[in-house]
Amino acid sequence: MRPDRGMLALYRANAEALGRTFPDLPGGGVVGAATDMGNVSHIVPTIHPMLGLDCAPAVNHQPEFTAACVTTAADLAAATGGGLSAP
């Protein structure tokens, strides 16, 4: 995965303007994940944002995470994470 740093900076600025916050992560905020986007990212500008749902200790692929994904908080995370203002 080769994220486009300029696009990533624009995404972050827009998301922060909508009230999203970002943890301080090593490596400039680029987190690895299993995805098929790696090859695409070598051809076109690409980013792979991740959305937090504040549902720890539940993580992806667990029933508790699934339950957290059908909440108003999850809808808000998807909307603002996708660049929309709060519904």
mmCIF file with all atom_site columns, C-alpha atoms in Angstrom:
data_model
loop_
_atom_site.group_PDB
_atom_site.id
_atom_site.type_symbol
_atom_site.label_atom_id
_atom_site.label_alt_id
_atom_site.label_comp_id
_atom_site.label_asym_id
_atom_site.label_entity_id
_atom_site.label_seq_id
_atom_site.pdbx_PDB_ins_code
_atom_site.Cartn_x
_atom_site.Cartn_y
_atom_site.Cartn_z
_atom_site.occupancy
_atom_site.B_iso_or_equiv
_atom_site.pdbx_formal_charge
_atom_site.auth_seq_id
_atom_site.auth_comp_id
_atom_site.auth_asym_id
_atom_site.auth_atom_id
_atom_site.pdbx_PDB_model_num
ATOM 1  C CA . MET A 1 1  ? 0.000   0.000   0.000   1.00 0.00 ? 1  MET A CA 1
ATOM 2  C CA . ARG A 1 2  ? 1.403   3.355   -1.047  1.00 0.00 ? 2  ARG A CA 1
ATOM 3  C CA . PRO A 1 3  ? -0.833  6.082   0.407   1.00 0.00 ? 3  PRO A CA 1
ATOM 4  C CA . ASP A 1 4  ? -0.879  9.481   -1.240  1.00 0.00 ? 4  ASP A CA 1
ATOM 5  C CA . ARG A 1 5  ? 0.409   11.839  1.488   1.00 0.00 ? 5  ARG A CA 1
ATOM 6  C CA . GLY A 1 6  ? -1.239  14.930  -0.015  1.00 0.00 ? 6  GLY A CA 1
ATOM 7  C CA . MET A 1 7  ? -4.633  13.247  -0.247  1.00 0.00 ? 7  MET A CA 1
ATOM 8  C CA . LEU A 1 8  ? -4.183  11.915  3.286   1.00 0.00 ? 8  LEU A CA 1
ATOM 9  C CA . ALA A 1 9  ? -3.498  15.439  4.596   1.00 0.00 ? 9  ALA A CA 1
ATOM 10 C CA . LEU A 1 10 ? -6.618  16.777  2.842   1.00 0.00 ? 10 LEU A CA 1
ATOM 11 C CA . TYR A 1 11 ? -8.719  13.927  4.221   1.00 0.00 ? 11 TYR A CA 1
ATOM 12 C CA . ARG A 1 12 ? -7.492  14.582  7.747   1.00 0.00 ? 12 ARG A CA 1
ATOM 13 C CA . ALA A 1 13 ? -8.085  18.342  7.538   1.00 0.00 ? 13 ALA A CA 1
ATOM 14 C CA . ASN A 1 14 ? -11.625 17.838  6.258   1.00 0.00 ? 14 ASN A CA 1
ATOM 15 C CA . ALA A 1 15 ? -12.397 15.129  8.835   1.00 0.00 ? 15 ALA A CA 1
ATOM 16 C CA . GLU A 1 16 ? -11.082 17.316  11.669  1.00 0.00 ? 16 GLU A CA 1
ATOM 17 C CA . ALA A 1 17 ? -13.271 20.183  10.437  1.00 0.00 ? 17 ALA A CA 1
ATOM 18 C CA . LEU A 1 18 ? -16.225 17.796  10.876  1.00 0.00 ? 18 LEU A CA 1
ATOM 19 C CA . GLY A 1 19 ? -15.180 16.979  14.443  1.00 0.00 ? 19 GLY A CA 1
ATOM 20 C CA . ARG A 1 20 ? -13.256 13.737  13.891  1.00 0.00 ? 20 ARG A CA 1
ATOM 21 C CA . THR A 1 21 ? -10.114 13.220  15.983  1.00 0.00 ? 21 THR A CA 1
ATOM 22 C CA . PHE A 1 22 ? -7.047  11.166  15.198  1.00 0.00 ? 22 PHE A CA 1
ATOM 23 C CA . PRO A 1 23 ? -4.707  9.322   17.561  1.00 0.00 ? 23 PRO A CA 1
ATOM 24 C CA . ASP A 1 24 ? -0.989  9.985   17.325  1.00 0.00 ? 24 ASP A CA 1
ATOM 25 C CA . LEU A 1 25 ? 0.349   6.960   15.468  1.00 0.00 ? 25 LEU A CA 1
ATOM 26 C CA . PRO A 1 26 ? 3.916   6.083   14.508  1.00 0.00 ? 26 PRO A CA 1
ATOM 27 C CA . GLY A 1 27 ? 4.771   6.263   10.817  1.00 0.00 ? 27 GLY A CA 1
ATOM 28 C CA . GLY A 1 28 ? 2.801   9.412   10.115  1.00 0.00 ? 28 GLY A CA 1
ATOM 29 C CA . GLY A 1 29 ? -0.586  7.843   10.731  1.00 0.00 ? 29 GLY A CA 1
ATOM 30 C CA . VAL A 1 30 ? -0.348  5.133   8.088   1.00 0.00 ? 30 VAL A CA 1
ATOM 31 C CA . VAL A 1 31 ? -1.628  1.839   9.466   1.00 0.00 ? 31 VAL A CA 1
ATOM 32 C CA . GLY A 1 32 ? -1.303  -1.456  7.640   1.00 0.00 ? 32 GLY A CA 1
ATOM 33 C CA . ALA A 1 33 ? -4.335  -3.616  7.040   1.00 0.00 ? 33 ALA A CA 1
ATOM 34 C CA . ALA A 1 34 ? -5.262  -6.531  4.836   1.00 0.00 ? 34 ALA A CA 1
ATOM 35 C CA . THR A 1 35 ? -6.621  -5.023  1.631   1.00 0.00 ? 35 THR A CA 1
ATOM 36 C CA . ASP A 1 36 ? -6.581  -5.535  -2.102  1.00 0.00 ? 36 ASP A CA 1
ATOM 37 C CA . MET A 1 37 ? -5.882  -1.837  -2.619  1.00 0.00 ? 37 MET A CA 1
ATOM 38 C CA . GLY A 1 38 ? -2.105  -2.200  -2.596  1.00 0.00 ? 38 GLY A CA 1
ATOM 39 C CA . ASN A 1 39 ? -1.729  -2.733  -6.333  1.00 0.00 ? 39 ASN A CA 1
ATOM 40 C CA . VAL A 1 40 ? -4.189  0.052   -7.118  1.00 0.00 ? 40 VAL A CA 1
ATOM 41 C CA . SER A 1 41 ? -2.244  2.461   -4.901  1.00 0.00 ? 41 SER A CA 1
ATOM 42 C CA . HIS A 1 42 ? 0.770   2.110   -7.201  1.00 0.00 ? 42 HIS A CA 1
ATOM 43 C CA . ILE A 1 43 ? -1.275  3.380   -10.159 1.00 0.00 ? 43 ILE A CA 1
ATOM 44 C CA . VAL A 1 44 ? -3.700  5.999   -8.798  1.00 0.00 ? 44 VAL A CA 1
ATOM 45 C CA . PRO A 1 45 ? -3.610  8.236   -5.717  1.00 0.00 ? 45 PRO A CA 1
ATOM 46 C CA . THR A 1 46 ? -5.083  6.233   -2.861  1.00 0.00 ? 46 THR A CA 1
ATOM 47 C CA . ILE A 1 47 ? -5.756  6.446   0.880   1.00 0.00 ? 47 ILE A CA 1
ATOM 48 C CA . HIS A 1 48 ? -7.242  3.880   3.258   1.00 0.00 ? 48 HIS A CA 1
ATOM 49 C CA . PRO A 1 49 ? -8.845  5.740   6.158   1.00 0.00 ? 49 PRO A CA 1
ATOM 50 C CA . MET A 1 50 ? -10.012 3.792   9.188   1.00 0.00 ? 50 MET A CA 1
ATOM 51 C CA . LEU A 1 51 ? -12.925 4.837   11.384  1.00 0.00 ? 51 LEU A CA 1
ATOM 52 C CA . GLY A 1 52 ? -12.978 4.445   15.140  1.00 0.00 ? 52 GLY A CA 1
ATOM 53 C CA . LEU A 1 53 ? -16.221 3.412   16.823  1.00 0.00 ? 53 LEU A CA 1
ATOM 54 C CA . ASP A 1 54 ? -15.030 3.688   20.431  1.00 0.00 ? 54 ASP A CA 1
ATOM 55 C CA . CYS A 1 55 ? -16.231 0.160   21.203  1.00 0.00 ? 55 CYS A CA 1
ATOM 56 C CA . ALA A 1 56 ? -13.114 -1.337  22.824  1.00 0.00 ? 56 ALA A CA 1
ATOM 57 C CA . PRO A 1 57 ? -12.344 -4.035  23.683  1.00 0.00 ? 57 PRO A CA 1
ATOM 58 C CA . ALA A 1 58 ? -14.394 -5.261  20.685  1.00 0.00 ? 58 ALA A CA 1
ATOM 59 C CA . VAL A 1 59 ? -12.490 -5.399  17.394  1.00 0.00 ? 59 VAL A CA 1
ATOM 60 C CA . ASN A 1 60 ? -13.301 -6.329  13.802  1.00 0.00 ? 60 ASN A CA 1
ATOM 61 C CA . HIS A 1 61 ? -14.828 -9.744  13.175  1.00 0.00 ? 61 HIS A CA 1
ATOM 62 C CA . GLN A 1 62 ? -16.297 -10.125 16.671  1.00 0.00 ? 62 GLN A CA 1
ATOM 63 C CA . PRO A 1 63 ? -20.038 -10.216 17.483  1.00 0.00 ? 63 PRO A CA 1
ATOM 64 C CA . GLU A 1 64 ? -19.587 -7.273  19.863  1.00 0.00 ? 64 GLU A CA 1
ATOM 65 C CA . PHE A 1 65 ? -18.081 -5.200  17.054  1.00 0.00 ? 65 PHE A CA 1
ATOM 66 C CA . THR A 1 66 ? -20.980 -6.156  14.788  1.00 0.00 ? 66 THR A CA 1
ATOM 67 C CA . ALA A 1 67 ? -23.399 -4.902  17.436  1.00 0.00 ? 67 ALA A CA 1
ATOM 68 C CA . ALA A 1 68 ? -21.470 -1.613  17.691  1.00 0.00 ? 68 ALA A CA 1
ATOM 69 C CA . CYS A 1 69 ? -21.797 -1.135  13.919  1.00 0.00 ? 69 CYS A CA 1
ATOM 70 C CA . VAL A 1 70 ? -25.590 -0.815  14.037  1.00 0.00 ? 70 VAL A CA 1
ATOM 71 C CA . THR A 1 71 ? -25.689 2.170   16.378  1.00 0.00 ? 71 THR A CA 1
ATOM 72 C CA . THR A 1 72 ? -26.256 5.874   15.901  1.00 0.00 ? 72 THR A CA 1
ATOM 73 C CA . ALA A 1 73 ? -22.604 6.433   16.870  1.00 0.00 ? 73 ALA A CA 1
ATOM 74 C CA . ALA A 1 74 ? -21.496 4.135   14.030  1.00 0.00 ? 74 ALA A CA 1
ATOM 75 C CA . ASP A 1 75 ? -23.736 5.985   11.564  1.00 0.00 ? 75 ASP A CA 1
ATOM 76 C CA . LEU A 1 76 ? -22.154 9.268   12.656  1.00 0.00 ? 76 LEU A CA 1
ATOM 77 C CA . ALA A 1 77 ? -18.637 7.799   12.311  1.00 0.00 ? 77 ALA A CA 1
ATOM 78 C CA . ALA A 1 78 ? -19.415 6.599   8.777   1.00 0.00 ? 78 ALA A CA 1
ATOM 79 C CA . ALA A 1 79 ? -20.946 9.923   7.758   1.00 0.00 ? 79 ALA A CA 1
ATOM 80 C CA . THR A 1 80 ? -18.212 12.181  9.119   1.00 0.00 ? 80 THR A CA 1
ATOM 81 C CA . GLY A 1 81 ? -15.488 9.687   8.160   1.00 0.00 ? 81 GLY A CA 1
ATOM 82 C CA . GLY A 1 82 ? -16.799 9.847   4.611   1.00 0.00 ? 82 GLY A CA 1
ATOM 83 C CA . GLY A 1 83 ? -16.728 13.628  4.536   1.00 0.00 ? 83 GLY A CA 1
ATOM 84 C CA . LEU A 1 84 ? -20.371 14.397  5.289   1.00 0.00 ? 84 LEU A CA 1
ATOM 85 C CA . SER A 1 85 ? -21.573 16.667  8.043   1.00 0.00 ? 85 SER A CA 1
ATOM 86 C CA . ALA A 1 86 ? -23.389 15.028  10.945  1.00 0.00 ? 86 ALA A CA 1
ATOM 87 C CA . PRO A 1 87 ? -26.817 13.698  9.924   1.00 0.00 ? 87 PRO A CA 1
#
